[in-house]
XYZ file of C-alpha atoms in Angstrom:
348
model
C 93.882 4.842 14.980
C 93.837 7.930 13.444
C 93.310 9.928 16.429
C 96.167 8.884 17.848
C 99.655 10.723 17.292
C 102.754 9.770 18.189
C 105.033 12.840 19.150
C 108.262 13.376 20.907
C 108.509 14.420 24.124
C 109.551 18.023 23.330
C 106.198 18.167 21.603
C 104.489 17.707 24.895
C 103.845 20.338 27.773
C 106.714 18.986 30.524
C 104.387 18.944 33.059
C 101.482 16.712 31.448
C 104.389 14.464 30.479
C 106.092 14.370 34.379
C 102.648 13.343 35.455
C 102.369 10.647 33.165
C 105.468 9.136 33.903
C 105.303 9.197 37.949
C 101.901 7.627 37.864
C 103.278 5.134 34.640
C 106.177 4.098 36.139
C 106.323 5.152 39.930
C 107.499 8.276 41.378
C 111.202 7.035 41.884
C 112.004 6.178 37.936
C 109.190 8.824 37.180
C 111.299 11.309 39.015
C 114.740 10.319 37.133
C 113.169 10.278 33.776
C 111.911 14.286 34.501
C 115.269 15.215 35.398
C 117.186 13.511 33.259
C 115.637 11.578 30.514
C 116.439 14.448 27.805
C 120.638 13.772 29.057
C 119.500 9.601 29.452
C 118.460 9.226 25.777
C 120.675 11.572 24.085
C 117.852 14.355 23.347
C 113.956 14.886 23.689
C 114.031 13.496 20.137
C 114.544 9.921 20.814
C 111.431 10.029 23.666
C 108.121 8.895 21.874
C 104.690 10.076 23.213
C 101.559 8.582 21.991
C 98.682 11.389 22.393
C 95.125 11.735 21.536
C 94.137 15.332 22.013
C 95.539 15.893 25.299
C 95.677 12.629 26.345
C 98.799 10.586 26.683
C 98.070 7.189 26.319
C 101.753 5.584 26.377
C 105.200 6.048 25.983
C 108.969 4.782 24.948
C 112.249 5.812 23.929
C 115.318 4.684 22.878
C 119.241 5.162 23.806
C 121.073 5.552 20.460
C 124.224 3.506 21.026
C 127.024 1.603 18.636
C 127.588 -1.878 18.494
C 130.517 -3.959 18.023
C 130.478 -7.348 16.127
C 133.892 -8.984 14.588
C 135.663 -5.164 14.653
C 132.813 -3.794 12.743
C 130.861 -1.127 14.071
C 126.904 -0.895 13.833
C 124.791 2.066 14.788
C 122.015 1.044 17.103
C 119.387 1.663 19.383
C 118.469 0.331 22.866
C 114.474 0.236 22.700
C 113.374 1.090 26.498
C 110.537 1.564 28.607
C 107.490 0.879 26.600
C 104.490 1.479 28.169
C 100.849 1.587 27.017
C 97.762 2.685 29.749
C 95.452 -0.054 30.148
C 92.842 1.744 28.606
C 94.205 2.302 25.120
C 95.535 -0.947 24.827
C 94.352 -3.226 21.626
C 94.204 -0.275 19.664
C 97.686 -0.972 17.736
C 99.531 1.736 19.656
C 102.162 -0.469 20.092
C 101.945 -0.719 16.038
C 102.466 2.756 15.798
C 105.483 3.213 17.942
C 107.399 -0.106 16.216
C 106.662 1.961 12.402
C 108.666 4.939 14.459
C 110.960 2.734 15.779
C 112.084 1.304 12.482
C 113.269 5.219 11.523
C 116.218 5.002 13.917
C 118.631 2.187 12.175
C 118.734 -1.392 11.503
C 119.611 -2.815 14.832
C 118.037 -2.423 17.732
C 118.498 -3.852 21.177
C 117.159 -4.451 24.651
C 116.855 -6.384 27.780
C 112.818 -7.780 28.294
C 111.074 -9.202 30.576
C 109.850 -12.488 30.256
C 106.299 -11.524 28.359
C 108.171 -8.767 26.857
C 110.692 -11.604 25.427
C 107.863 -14.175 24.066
C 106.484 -11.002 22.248
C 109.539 -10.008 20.471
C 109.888 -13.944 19.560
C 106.247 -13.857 17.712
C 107.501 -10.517 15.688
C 110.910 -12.120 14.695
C 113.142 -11.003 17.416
C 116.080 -12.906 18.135
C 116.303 -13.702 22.064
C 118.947 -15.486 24.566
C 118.429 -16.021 27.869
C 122.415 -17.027 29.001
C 123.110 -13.715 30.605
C 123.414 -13.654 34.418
C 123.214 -11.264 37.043
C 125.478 -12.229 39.561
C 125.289 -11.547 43.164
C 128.344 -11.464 46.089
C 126.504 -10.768 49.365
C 129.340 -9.017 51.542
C 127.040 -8.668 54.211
C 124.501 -11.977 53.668
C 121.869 -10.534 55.881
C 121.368 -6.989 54.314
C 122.044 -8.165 51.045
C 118.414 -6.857 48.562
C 117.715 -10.762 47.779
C 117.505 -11.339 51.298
C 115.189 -8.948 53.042
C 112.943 -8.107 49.693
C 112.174 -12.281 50.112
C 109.159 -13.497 51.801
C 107.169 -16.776 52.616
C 109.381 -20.199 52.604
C 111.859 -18.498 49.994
C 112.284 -15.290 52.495
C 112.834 -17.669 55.366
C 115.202 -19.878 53.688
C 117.076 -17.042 52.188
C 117.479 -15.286 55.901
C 118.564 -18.798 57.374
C 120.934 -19.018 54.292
C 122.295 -15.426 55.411
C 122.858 -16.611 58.733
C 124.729 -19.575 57.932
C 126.784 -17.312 55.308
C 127.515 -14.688 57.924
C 130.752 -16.011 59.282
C 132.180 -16.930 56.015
C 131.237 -13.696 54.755
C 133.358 -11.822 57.966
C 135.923 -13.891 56.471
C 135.523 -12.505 53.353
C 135.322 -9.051 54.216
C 138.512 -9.199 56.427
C 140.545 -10.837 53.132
C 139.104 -7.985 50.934
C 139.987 -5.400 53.056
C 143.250 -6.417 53.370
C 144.122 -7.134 49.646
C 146.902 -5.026 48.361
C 146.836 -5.147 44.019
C 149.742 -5.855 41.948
C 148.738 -3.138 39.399
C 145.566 -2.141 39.390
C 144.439 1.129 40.775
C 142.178 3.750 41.342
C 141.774 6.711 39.279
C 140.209 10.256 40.929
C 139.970 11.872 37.305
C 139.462 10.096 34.318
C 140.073 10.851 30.805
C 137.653 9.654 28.154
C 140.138 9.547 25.705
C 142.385 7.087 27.889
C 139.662 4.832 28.720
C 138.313 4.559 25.221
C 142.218 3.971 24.161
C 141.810 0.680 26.268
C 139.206 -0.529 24.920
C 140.579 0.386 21.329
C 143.753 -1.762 21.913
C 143.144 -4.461 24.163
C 138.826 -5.106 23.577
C 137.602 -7.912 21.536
C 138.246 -8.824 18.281
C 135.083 -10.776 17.898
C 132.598 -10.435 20.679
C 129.781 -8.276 20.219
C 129.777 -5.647 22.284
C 129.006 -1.568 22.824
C 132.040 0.662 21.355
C 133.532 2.333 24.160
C 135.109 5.022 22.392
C 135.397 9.039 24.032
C 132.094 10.395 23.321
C 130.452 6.969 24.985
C 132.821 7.381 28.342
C 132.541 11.244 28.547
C 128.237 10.761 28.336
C 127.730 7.384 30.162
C 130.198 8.483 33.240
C 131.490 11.624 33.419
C 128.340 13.897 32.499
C 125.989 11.021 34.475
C 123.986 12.891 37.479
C 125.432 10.305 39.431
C 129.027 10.654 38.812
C 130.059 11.317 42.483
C 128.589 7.667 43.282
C 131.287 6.083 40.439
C 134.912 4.828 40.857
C 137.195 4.267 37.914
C 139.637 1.336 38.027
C 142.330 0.878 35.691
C 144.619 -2.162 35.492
C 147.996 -3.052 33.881
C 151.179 -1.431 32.975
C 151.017 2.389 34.059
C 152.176 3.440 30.524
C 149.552 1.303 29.145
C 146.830 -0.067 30.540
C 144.876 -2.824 29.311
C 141.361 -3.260 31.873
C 138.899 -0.519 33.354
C 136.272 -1.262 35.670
C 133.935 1.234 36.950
C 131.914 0.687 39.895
C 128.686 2.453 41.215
C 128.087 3.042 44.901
C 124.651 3.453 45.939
C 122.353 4.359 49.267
C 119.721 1.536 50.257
C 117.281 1.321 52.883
C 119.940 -1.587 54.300
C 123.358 -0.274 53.565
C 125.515 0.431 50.714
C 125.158 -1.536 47.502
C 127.923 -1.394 45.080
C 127.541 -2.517 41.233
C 130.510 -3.082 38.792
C 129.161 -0.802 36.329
C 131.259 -1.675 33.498
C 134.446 -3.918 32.616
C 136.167 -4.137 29.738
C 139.635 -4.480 28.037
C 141.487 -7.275 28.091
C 139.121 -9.849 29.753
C 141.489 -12.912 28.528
C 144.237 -11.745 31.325
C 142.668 -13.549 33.931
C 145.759 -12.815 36.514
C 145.112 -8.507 35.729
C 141.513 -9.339 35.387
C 141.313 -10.735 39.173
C 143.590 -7.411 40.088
C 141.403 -4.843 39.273
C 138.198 -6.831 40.330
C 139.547 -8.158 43.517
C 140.882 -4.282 43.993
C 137.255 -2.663 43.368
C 135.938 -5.737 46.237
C 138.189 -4.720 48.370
C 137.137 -0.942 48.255
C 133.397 -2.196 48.542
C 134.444 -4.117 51.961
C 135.893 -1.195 53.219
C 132.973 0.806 52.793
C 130.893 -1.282 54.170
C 128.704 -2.586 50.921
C 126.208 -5.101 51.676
C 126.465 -6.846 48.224
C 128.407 -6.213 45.212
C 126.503 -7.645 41.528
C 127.529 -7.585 38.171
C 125.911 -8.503 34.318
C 127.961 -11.043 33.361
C 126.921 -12.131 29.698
C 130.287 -13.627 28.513
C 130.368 -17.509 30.024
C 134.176 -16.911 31.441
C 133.252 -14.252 33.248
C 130.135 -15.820 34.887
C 132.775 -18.923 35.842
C 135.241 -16.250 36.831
C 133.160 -14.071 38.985
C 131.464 -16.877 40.642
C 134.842 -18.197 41.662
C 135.124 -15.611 43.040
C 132.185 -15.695 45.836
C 129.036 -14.473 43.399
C 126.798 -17.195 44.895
C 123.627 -15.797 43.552
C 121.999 -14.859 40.396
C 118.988 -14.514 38.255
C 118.296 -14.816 34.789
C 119.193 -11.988 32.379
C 117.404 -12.149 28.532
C 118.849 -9.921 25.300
C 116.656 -9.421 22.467
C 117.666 -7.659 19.511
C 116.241 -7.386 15.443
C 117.447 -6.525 12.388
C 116.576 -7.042 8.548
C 119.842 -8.067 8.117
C 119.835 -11.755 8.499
C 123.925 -11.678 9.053
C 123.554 -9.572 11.571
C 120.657 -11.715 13.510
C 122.787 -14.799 12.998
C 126.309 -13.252 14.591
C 123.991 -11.912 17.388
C 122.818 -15.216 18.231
C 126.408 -17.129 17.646
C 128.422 -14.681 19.269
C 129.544 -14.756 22.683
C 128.292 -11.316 23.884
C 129.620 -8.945 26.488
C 126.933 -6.584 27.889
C 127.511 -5.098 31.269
C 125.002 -2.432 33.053
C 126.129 -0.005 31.209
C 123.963 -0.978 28.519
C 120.241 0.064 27.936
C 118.690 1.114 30.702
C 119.717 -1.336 33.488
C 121.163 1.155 35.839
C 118.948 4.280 34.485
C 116.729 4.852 38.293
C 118.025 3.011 41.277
């Protein structure tokens, strides 16, 4: 163990490191994490290199983020992409990166995979697995669920998509078409609006990121993707009380849109199918394939798939803390997490 060192990634010659992530994680996330993982986690500082000599032998980081639980705010940390080359593993690397970890708060956070989530339950980890992604296929037979499919599931999904198809012209016409009662686009945002929002009409109790300026102004507006995002606000024009932000991005099929992020007032269900039925609309229009969303909270899982969001898959939250309060709330508390949140919509 002792030859092993666990660094920071500006302790590490940029193009040893770029190497290490293409062939760790594939060129196209490799590729994102060179150009932008220094903005992505807030600094080189929160990227952790394991290295022996001038060997890497694995890798994680974290997004430093704030978390709100009954109006009380919590520093944390989103723990993301942990990797370890086959080679060095069962040598406690992993070890060594958790004593690190523990250096950066007293919560931390993150969406695993299914082994990833049975490990964090043997080291005390608190887990759920009642989030959904949710799926509205606009256009059933280029929809990613569809064409990614193969064997019996493929061909059942592409008959499915064939018997959807006229329901979903249907759709698409009534999307197109819809005309909101207050909701409406914005072309230039302010931070400080968005995070007033969220200061005077987000939950009480749910837990939750803090949305406040400095969140909005480094998740959206300085993302390298900001031409692909649209910012919805909803309510009174003097005060507005929901803002949804989509994402529109390229695919080999067609445009795939994501709600990004939704927050405010989620009880006003009559604003809260505005703004959302507004943002569909503008997805039909420009020609999306699908539209998905992270629904954690249970109303808006009933609400969105009311709404048409036929599919989904299975969504799990782990978190930890020494603070057995706050590893209680976690797990009592209805929690609203959108892709905005760790990594989820870091590469695509």
């Amino acid at each position: 163990m002792s030859e092993f060192r666990v660094v920071t990634a500006a302790e590490v010659e940029p193009s040893r490191l770029d190497e290490f992530l293409c062939g760790a994680y594939g060129p196209t996330k490799g590729e994102f994490l060179r150009r932008y993982g220094a903005w992505w986690h807030c600094g080189d500082e929160n990227r952790l290199v394991v290295v022996r000599g001038d060997e890497i032998a694995g890798y994680c980081a974290v997004i430093p983020t704030r978390c709100r639980i009954d109006g009380e705010t919590h520093p944390a940390v989103w723990w993301v992409d942990l990797i370890v080359l086959p080679e060095f593993r069962g040598r406690g690397l992993q070890h060594l990166l958790d004593e690190r970890l523990r250096a950066w708060g007293d919560l931390k956070l993150g969406f695993p995979n299914p082994l990833a989530a049975r490990l964090h339950l043997r080291h005390g980890w608190g887990v759920r697995e009642d989030f959904r992604t949710l799926l509205l296929p606009i256009r059933p037979r280029g929809a990613r669920i569809v064409r990614s499919a193969h064997g019996t599931k493929g061909a059942l999904l592409q008959l499915g998509a064939v018997v959807l198809s006229p329901a979903a012209y249907l759709l698409r016409r009534r999307l197109s078409r819809y005309q909101p009662s207050s909701a409406r686009a914005v072309e230039s945002p302010d931070p400080q609006a968005l995070a007033a929002i969220f200061e005077r009409h987000g939950p009480r109790t749910v837990a939750t990121t803090h949305r406040d300026a400095a969140f909005i102004r480094w998740r959206y507006l300085d993302a390298p993707y900001r031409a692909e995002l649209t910012f919805y606000v909803g309510g009174p024009a003097g005060d507005p009380t929901l803002a949804l932000i989509s994402r529109s991005m390229g695919s080999p099929s067609g445009t795939i849109v994501r709600v990004l992020d939704l927050f405010g007032d989620l009880d006003d269900r009559a604003g809260l199918r505005d703004i959302v039925l507004l943002a569909l609309g503008d997805a039909a229009r420009y020609g999306a394939i699908q539209v998905s969303v992270l629904a954690a909270l249970p109303r808006l899982r009933s609400f969105f798939r009311a709404l048409g969001f036929l599919f989904g898959s299975k969504a799990r939250f782990c978190w930890h803390s020494h603070s057995h309060d706050l590893l209680q709330r976690l797990q009592q508390k209805d929690c609203h997490f959108s892709y905005a949140d760790s990594d989820n919509d870091a590469a695509d």
